[in-house]
Coordinates of C-alpha atoms in Angstrom, one line a residue:
D26 CA 112.3 106.4 234.7
A27 CA 112.2 105.2 238.2
I28 CA 109.6 102.5 237.3
A29 CA 111.7 101.4 234.4
Q30 CA 114.8 101.2 236.6
V31 CA 112.9 99.0 239.1
A32 CA 111.7 96.7 236.3
A33 CA 115.2 96.4 234.9
D34 CA 116.6 95.6 238.4
I35 CA 113.9 92.9 238.8
V36 CA 114.8 91.3 235.5
T37 CA 118.6 91.4 235.9
R38 CA 118.8 90.6 239.6
S39 CA 116.0 88.1 240.0
A40 CA 114.3 86.9 236.8
M41 CA 117.4 86.1 234.8
P42 CA 119.4 84.4 237.6
W43 CA 116.3 82.3 238.4
L44 CA 115.8 81.3 234.7
E45 CA 119.5 80.3 234.5
Q46 CA 119.2 78.2 237.7
H47 CA 116.0 76.6 236.5
L48 CA 117.6 75.7 233.2
N49 CA 120.6 74.1 235.0
T50 CA 118.2 72.1 237.2
L51 CA 116.3 70.9 234.2
E52 CA 119.5 69.9 232.3
T53 CA 120.6 67.9 235.3
Q54 CA 117.3 66.0 235.5
I55 CA 117.3 65.4 231.8
S56 CA 120.9 64.1 231.9
Q57 CA 120.0 61.6 234.6
S58 CA 117.2 60.2 232.4
R59 CA 118.5 60.4 228.9
K60 CA 122.3 60.7 228.7
G61 CA 124.6 57.7 229.0
F62 CA 124.6 54.5 227.0
K63 CA 122.3 52.7 229.5
N64 CA 119.6 55.3 229.4
Q65 CA 119.8 55.6 225.6
L66 CA 119.5 51.8 225.2
K67 CA 116.5 51.8 227.6
Y68 CA 114.9 54.6 225.7
Y69 CA 115.2 53.1 222.3
L70 CA 114.3 49.6 223.2
W71 CA 111.7 49.8 226.0
R72 CA 110.0 53.2 225.7
K73 CA 106.3 52.8 225.1
P74 CA 103.9 55.5 223.8
R75 CA 101.9 57.3 226.5
E76 CA 98.3 56.2 226.9
S77 CA 95.3 58.2 227.9
S78 CA 95.0 56.2 231.1
G79 CA 97.8 58.4 232.5
G80 CA 100.5 55.8 232.6
N81 CA 104.0 57.2 232.3
T82 CA 106.3 54.5 231.2
S83 CA 109.5 56.5 231.8
Q84 CA 108.7 58.1 235.1
P85 CA 107.0 56.5 238.2
Q86 CA 105.2 59.8 239.1
A87 CA 102.8 59.7 236.2
P88 CA 99.9 57.9 237.9
A89 CA 99.7 60.7 240.4
V90 CA 99.4 63.5 237.8
Q91 CA 96.2 62.4 235.9
E92 CA 94.5 65.7 236.9
Q93 CA 97.0 67.7 234.9
P94 CA 95.1 69.9 232.4
Q95 CA 97.8 69.7 229.7
T96 CA 96.3 67.0 227.4
T97 CA 96.7 66.3 223.7
D98 CA 94.3 65.1 221.1
N99 CA 94.9 61.4 222.1
G100 CA 94.8 62.0 225.8
S101 CA 98.6 61.9 226.5
I102 CA 99.9 64.3 229.1
Y103 CA 103.4 65.7 229.6
P104 CA 103.7 67.1 233.2
L105 CA 106.9 68.6 234.3
Q106 CA 107.9 65.3 236.0
S107 CA 108.1 63.6 232.7
V108 CA 111.3 63.8 230.6
E109 CA 109.4 65.2 227.6
G110 CA 107.9 67.9 229.7
Q111 CA 111.3 68.8 231.1
M112 CA 112.9 68.9 227.7
R113 CA 110.2 71.2 226.3
R114 CA 110.4 73.4 229.3
A115 CA 114.2 73.6 229.0
G116 CA 113.9 74.6 225.4
D117 CA 111.5 77.4 226.2
V118 CA 113.7 78.6 229.1
A119 CA 116.8 78.6 226.9
F120 CA 114.9 80.5 224.2
L121 CA 113.9 83.2 226.7
L122 CA 117.6 83.4 227.7
R123 CA 118.4 83.8 223.9
D124 CA 120.5 80.7 224.0
Y125 CA 119.0 79.6 220.7
E126 CA 121.4 76.8 220.0
T127 CA 120.6 75.0 223.2
A128 CA 116.9 75.6 222.7
L129 CA 117.1 74.2 219.2
S130 CA 118.8 71.0 220.5
Y131 CA 116.0 70.4 223.0
Y132 CA 113.2 71.0 220.5
R133 CA 114.9 68.7 218.0
N134 CA 115.3 65.9 220.5
V135 CA 111.8 66.0 222.0
V136 CA 109.9 66.2 218.7
G137 CA 110.5 62.5 218.1
D138 CA 108.9 61.5 221.4
F139 CA 105.8 63.6 220.6
K140 CA 105.6 61.9 217.2
Q141 CA 106.0 58.5 218.7
D142 CA 103.1 59.2 221.0
K143 CA 101.1 60.6 218.1
S144 CA 100.7 63.8 220.0
W145 CA 100.4 66.0 217.0
K146 CA 99.9 69.3 218.8
H147 CA 103.0 69.0 220.9
A148 CA 105.0 67.8 217.9
A149 CA 103.8 70.7 215.8
G150 CA 104.7 73.2 218.6
A151 CA 108.2 71.7 218.9
Y152 CA 108.7 71.9 215.1
E153 CA 107.5 75.5 215.1
M154 CA 110.0 76.6 217.8
W155 CA 112.7 74.5 216.1
G156 CA 112.1 76.5 212.9
V157 CA 112.1 79.8 214.7
C158 CA 115.5 78.9 216.3
L159 CA 116.9 78.0 213.0
Y160 CA 115.7 81.2 211.4
I161 CA 117.2 83.3 214.3
T162 CA 120.6 81.5 214.2
G163 CA 120.9 82.2 210.4
A164 CA 120.4 78.6 209.2
P165 CA 119.7 77.9 205.5
R166 CA 116.2 78.7 204.4
T167 CA 115.5 75.1 203.4
E168 CA 116.0 73.9 207.0
W169 CA 113.6 76.3 208.8
T170 CA 111.1 76.1 205.9
R171 CA 111.0 72.3 206.4
C172 CA 110.4 72.7 210.1
M173 CA 107.6 75.3 209.6
E174 CA 105.9 73.1 207.0
S175 CA 106.1 70.1 209.3
A176 CA 104.6 72.2 212.1
Y177 CA 101.7 73.2 209.8
D178 CA 101.1 69.6 208.7
H179 CA 101.1 68.3 212.2
Y180 CA 98.7 71.0 213.4
L181 CA 96.3 69.9 210.6
Q182 CA 96.6 66.3 211.7
Q183 CA 95.0 67.4 215.0
G184 CA 91.8 68.1 213.1
V185 CA 89.5 71.0 213.6
Y186 CA 91.0 71.9 217.0
G187 CA 94.4 72.5 215.3
A188 CA 93.2 74.9 212.6
R189 CA 93.8 78.0 214.6
H190 CA 97.4 76.9 215.4
A191 CA 97.9 75.9 211.8
V192 CA 97.0 79.4 210.6
R193 CA 99.3 80.9 213.2
S194 CA 102.2 78.8 212.0
A195 CA 101.5 79.7 208.4
V196 CA 101.4 83.4 209.2
L197 CA 104.6 83.2 211.1
H198 CA 106.2 81.3 208.2
Q199 CA 105.2 83.9 205.7
A200 CA 106.6 86.7 207.9
M201 CA 109.9 84.8 208.0
V202 CA 109.9 84.3 204.2
C203 CA 109.2 88.0 203.4
D204 CA 108.1 87.2 199.8
Y205 CA 104.6 88.5 198.7
K206 CA 104.0 85.9 196.0
E207 CA 104.9 83.0 198.2
A208 CA 103.0 84.5 201.2
A209 CA 99.8 84.8 199.0
A210 CA 100.2 81.3 197.7
R211 CA 100.7 79.9 201.2
L212 CA 97.5 81.7 202.5
M213 CA 95.5 80.2 199.6
K214 CA 96.8 76.8 200.6
V215 CA 95.7 77.4 204.2
N216 CA 92.3 78.5 202.9
A217 CA 92.0 75.3 200.9
D218 CA 93.3 73.0 203.7
I219 CA 91.0 74.3 206.4
P220 CA 87.3 73.9 205.6
D221 CA 86.0 77.2 206.9
T222 CA 83.7 79.5 205.0
G223 CA 83.4 82.0 207.9
L224 CA 85.4 85.0 209.1
R225 CA 88.7 83.1 208.9
S226 CA 88.2 82.4 205.2
A227 CA 87.3 86.0 204.5
L228 CA 90.3 87.4 206.3
T229 CA 92.6 85.0 204.5
L230 CA 91.2 85.9 201.1
E231 CA 91.6 89.6 201.9
Q232 CA 95.2 89.3 203.0
A233 CA 96.0 87.1 200.0
G234 CA 94.5 89.7 197.7
Q235 CA 96.7 92.4 199.2
F236 CA 99.8 90.2 198.9
F237 CA 99.0 89.5 195.2
H238 CA 98.6 93.2 194.6
Q239 CA 101.9 94.0 196.3
A240 CA 103.6 91.3 194.3
G241 CA 102.5 93.0 191.0
W242 CA 99.6 90.7 190.2
A243 CA 96.9 93.3 190.3
R244 CA 94.2 91.3 188.5
K245 CA 94.6 88.3 190.8
G246 CA 94.7 90.5 193.9
A247 CA 91.4 92.2 192.8
F248 CA 89.8 88.9 192.2
H249 CA 90.6 87.6 195.7
L250 CA 89.5 90.9 197.3
V251 CA 86.1 90.5 195.5
L252 CA 85.9 87.0 197.0
A253 CA 86.7 88.4 200.4
G254 CA 84.1 91.1 200.0
H255 CA 81.5 88.5 199.0
T256 CA 82.3 86.3 202.0
F257 CA 82.1 89.3 204.4
N258 CA 78.8 90.2 202.9
K259 CA 77.4 86.7 203.5
L260 CA 78.5 87.0 207.1
G261 CA 76.7 90.3 207.5
L262 CA 79.9 92.3 207.9
K263 CA 78.8 95.0 205.4
C264 CA 81.4 97.6 206.3
L265 CA 84.3 95.2 205.7
A266 CA 82.6 94.0 202.5
L267 CA 82.2 97.6 201.3
C268 CA 85.9 98.3 201.9
C269 CA 86.9 95.3 199.8
Y270 CA 84.8 96.3 196.9
Q271 CA 85.9 99.9 197.1
A272 CA 89.5 98.8 196.9
V273 CA 89.0 97.0 193.5
V274 CA 86.3 98.9 191.7
S275 CA 88.7 101.6 190.5
Q276 CA 90.9 98.9 188.9
Y277 CA 88.0 97.5 186.8
A278 CA 86.5 100.8 185.7
P279 CA 89.1 101.7 183.0
K280 CA 88.9 98.3 181.4
Q281 CA 85.2 98.8 180.5
W282 CA 84.2 95.4 181.9
L283 CA 80.6 96.5 182.4
H284 CA 79.3 93.3 183.9
I285 CA 81.9 93.3 186.7
T286 CA 81.7 97.0 187.4
D287 CA 77.9 96.9 187.5
H288 CA 78.0 94.0 189.9
A289 CA 80.4 95.9 192.1
H290 CA 78.5 99.1 192.2
F291 CA 75.1 97.3 192.7
T292 CA 76.6 95.4 195.6
M293 CA 78.2 98.5 197.1
A294 CA 75.0 100.4 196.8
R295 CA 73.1 97.8 198.8
Q296 CA 75.9 97.6 201.4
A297 CA 76.0 101.4 201.7
F298 CA 72.2 101.6 202.1
G299 CA 72.3 98.9 204.8
L300 CA 75.0 101.0 206.6
G301 CA 72.9 104.2 206.4
L302 CA 75.2 105.8 203.8
F303 CA 72.3 106.9 201.6
E304 CA 74.2 109.5 199.5
D305 CA 76.9 107.0 198.7
S306 CA 74.3 104.3 197.9
L307 CA 72.5 106.7 195.6
N308 CA 75.8 107.5 193.8
H309 CA 76.5 103.8 193.2
F310 CA 73.0 103.3 191.9
L311 CA 73.4 106.2 189.5
T312 CA 76.6 104.8 188.2
L313 CA 74.8 101.7 186.9

């Protein structure tokens, strides 16, 4: 209890006031650069996309920050001295303070800059947080769905390096939707969009199979679990493959589909033998 009280005091007396002060400072700096007719005119007429050489067309400090590690797929950088970096930071701070309307406005305003610079990773991240803010504030489903789909598409534009983030945005989106059929269909779209026959594909197929089963599509769910088990087996993950086959073999047995059940039991027998489960392996062989 004493430790919890100390932690609570640190948050309420130090962390929260510092975040509020930091947000006010960022808002002041952003206002000086963006608000007002003159600044808006300068932005729309003379702003140039950032280049990998480190030139910052909107702030004079950019040539001195070329060593910043925060780079995008085309080499653009957004240090805290840049307006884009300040807007993204302000949105994140406002989100931590649970001022979701303010955070939403910053994410919405900065995403255009990222798209103009063809900085797909930053644009996708802004879209993702924009969608989360819309979801939390109770906006219509079509609005946050559009943002999350835009985040997914922009992550894919980054290529192989954006695949992990694309999967994350898809998983977050399906958690927001809370619909098993739609979640399974979305996972299969991810599996088709990302050329990966490894562990990610197996896990995606397994999760999609479970969602199909929970949605009432038992046959479709069993089919995808078999595909997941086959993929696990190719990767040498025999224990995970055996779990997938065990989850579906009981569904096929009453249907008297002998070819399918024989294939499942034969595969399970080999997997159990490889895992040292000799008695289970023998039982599966005897079932053939």
